[in-house]
PDB file of C-alpha atoms in Angstrom:
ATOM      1  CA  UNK A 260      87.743  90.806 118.477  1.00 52.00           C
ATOM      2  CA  UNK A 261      86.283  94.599 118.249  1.00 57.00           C
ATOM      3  CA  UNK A 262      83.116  94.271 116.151  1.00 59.00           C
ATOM      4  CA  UNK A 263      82.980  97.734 115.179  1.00 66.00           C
ATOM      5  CA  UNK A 264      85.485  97.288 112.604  1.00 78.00           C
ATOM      6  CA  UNK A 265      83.666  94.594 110.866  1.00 90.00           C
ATOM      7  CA  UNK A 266      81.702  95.374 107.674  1.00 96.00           C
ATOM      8  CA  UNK A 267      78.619  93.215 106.726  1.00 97.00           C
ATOM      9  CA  UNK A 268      77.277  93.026 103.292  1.00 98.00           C
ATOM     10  CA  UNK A 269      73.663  91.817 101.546  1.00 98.00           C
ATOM     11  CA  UNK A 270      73.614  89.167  99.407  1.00 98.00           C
ATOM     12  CA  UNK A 271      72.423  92.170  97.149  1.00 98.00           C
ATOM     13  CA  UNK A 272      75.726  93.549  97.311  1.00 98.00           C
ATOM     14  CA  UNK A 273      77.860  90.664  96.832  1.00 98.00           C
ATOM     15  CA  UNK A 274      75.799  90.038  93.675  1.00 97.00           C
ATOM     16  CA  UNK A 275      76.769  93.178  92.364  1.00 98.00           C
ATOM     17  CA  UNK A 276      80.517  92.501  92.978  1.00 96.00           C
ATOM     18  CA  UNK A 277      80.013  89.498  90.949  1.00 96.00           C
ATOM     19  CA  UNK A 278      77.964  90.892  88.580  1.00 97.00           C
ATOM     20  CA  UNK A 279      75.059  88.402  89.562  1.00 97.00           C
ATOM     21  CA  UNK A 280      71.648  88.333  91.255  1.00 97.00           C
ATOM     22  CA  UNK A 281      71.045  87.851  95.062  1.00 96.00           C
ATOM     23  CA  UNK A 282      70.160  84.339  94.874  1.00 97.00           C
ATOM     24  CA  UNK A 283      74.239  83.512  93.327  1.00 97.00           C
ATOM     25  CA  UNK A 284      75.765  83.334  97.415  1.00 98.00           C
ATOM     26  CA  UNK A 285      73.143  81.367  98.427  1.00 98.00           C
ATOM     27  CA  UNK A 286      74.300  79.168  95.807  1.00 98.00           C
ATOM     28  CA  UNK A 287      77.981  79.234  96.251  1.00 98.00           C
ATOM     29  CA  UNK A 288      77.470  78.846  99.857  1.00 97.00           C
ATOM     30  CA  UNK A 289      76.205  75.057  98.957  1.00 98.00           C
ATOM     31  CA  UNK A 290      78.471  74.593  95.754  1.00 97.00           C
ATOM     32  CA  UNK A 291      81.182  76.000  96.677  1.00 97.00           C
ATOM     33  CA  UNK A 292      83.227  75.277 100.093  1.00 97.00           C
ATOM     34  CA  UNK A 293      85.709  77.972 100.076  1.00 97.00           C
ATOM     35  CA  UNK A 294      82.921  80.590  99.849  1.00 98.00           C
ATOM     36  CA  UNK A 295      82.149  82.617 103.340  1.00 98.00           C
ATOM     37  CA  UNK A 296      79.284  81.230 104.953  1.00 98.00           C
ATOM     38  CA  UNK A 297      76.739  83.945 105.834  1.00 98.00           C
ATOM     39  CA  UNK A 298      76.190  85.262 109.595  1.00 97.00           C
ATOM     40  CA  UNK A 299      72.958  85.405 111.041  1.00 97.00           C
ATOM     41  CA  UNK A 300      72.450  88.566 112.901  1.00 95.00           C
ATOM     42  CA  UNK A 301      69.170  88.905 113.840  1.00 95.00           C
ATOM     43  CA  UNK A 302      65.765  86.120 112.675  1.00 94.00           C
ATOM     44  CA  UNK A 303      65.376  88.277 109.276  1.00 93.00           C
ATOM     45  CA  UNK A 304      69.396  89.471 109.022  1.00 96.00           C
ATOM     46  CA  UNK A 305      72.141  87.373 106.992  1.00 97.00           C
ATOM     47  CA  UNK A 306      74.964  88.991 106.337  1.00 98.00           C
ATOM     48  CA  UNK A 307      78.642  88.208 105.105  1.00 98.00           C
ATOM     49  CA  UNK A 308      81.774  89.811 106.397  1.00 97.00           C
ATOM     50  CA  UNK A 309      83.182  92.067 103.691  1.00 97.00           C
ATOM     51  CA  UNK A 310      86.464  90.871 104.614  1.00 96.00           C
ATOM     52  CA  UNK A 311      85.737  87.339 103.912  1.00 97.00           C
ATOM     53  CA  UNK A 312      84.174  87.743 100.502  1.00 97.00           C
ATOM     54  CA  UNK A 313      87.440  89.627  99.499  1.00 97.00           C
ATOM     55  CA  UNK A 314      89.841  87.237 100.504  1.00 97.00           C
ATOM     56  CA  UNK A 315      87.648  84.734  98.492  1.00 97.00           C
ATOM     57  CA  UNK A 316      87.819  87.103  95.505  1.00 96.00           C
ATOM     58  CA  UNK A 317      91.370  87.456  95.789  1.00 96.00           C
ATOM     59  CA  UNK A 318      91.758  83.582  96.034  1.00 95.00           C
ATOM     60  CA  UNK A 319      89.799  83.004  92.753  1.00 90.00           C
ATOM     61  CA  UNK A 320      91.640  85.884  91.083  1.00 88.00           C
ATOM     62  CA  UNK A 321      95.098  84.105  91.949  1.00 87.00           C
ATOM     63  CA  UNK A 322      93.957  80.473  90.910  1.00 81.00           C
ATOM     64  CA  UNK A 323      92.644  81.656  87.480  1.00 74.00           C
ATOM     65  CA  UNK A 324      96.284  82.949  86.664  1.00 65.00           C
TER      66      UNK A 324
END
């Protein structure tokens, strides 16, 4: 798998998707078991594939129709 193409996001970010705060994927991660599980990159860096979180936006914006 080429790593290059991958795109990692803050919990910042995904907050803002959802129209949250940073602490809401931290939260999902235990509540919710479809949710991506964050990647550790470095001892301070947790990050979430981009790709992930949209394919679990697009599978809560199918089951809500």
């Amino acid at each position: 798998v080429n790593n290059m193409n991958r795109i990692y996001i803050r919990d910042t970010e995904i907050g803002q998707r959802l129209g949250t705060c940073r602490q809401t994927p931290w939260r999902l991660v235990k509540a919710d078991p479809t949710f991506p599980k964050p990647i550790r990159l470095t001892a301070g860096c947790t990050r979430w594939l981009l790709s992930e979180v949209e394919a679990w936006e697009a599978s809560k914006r199918k089951s809500t129709k």
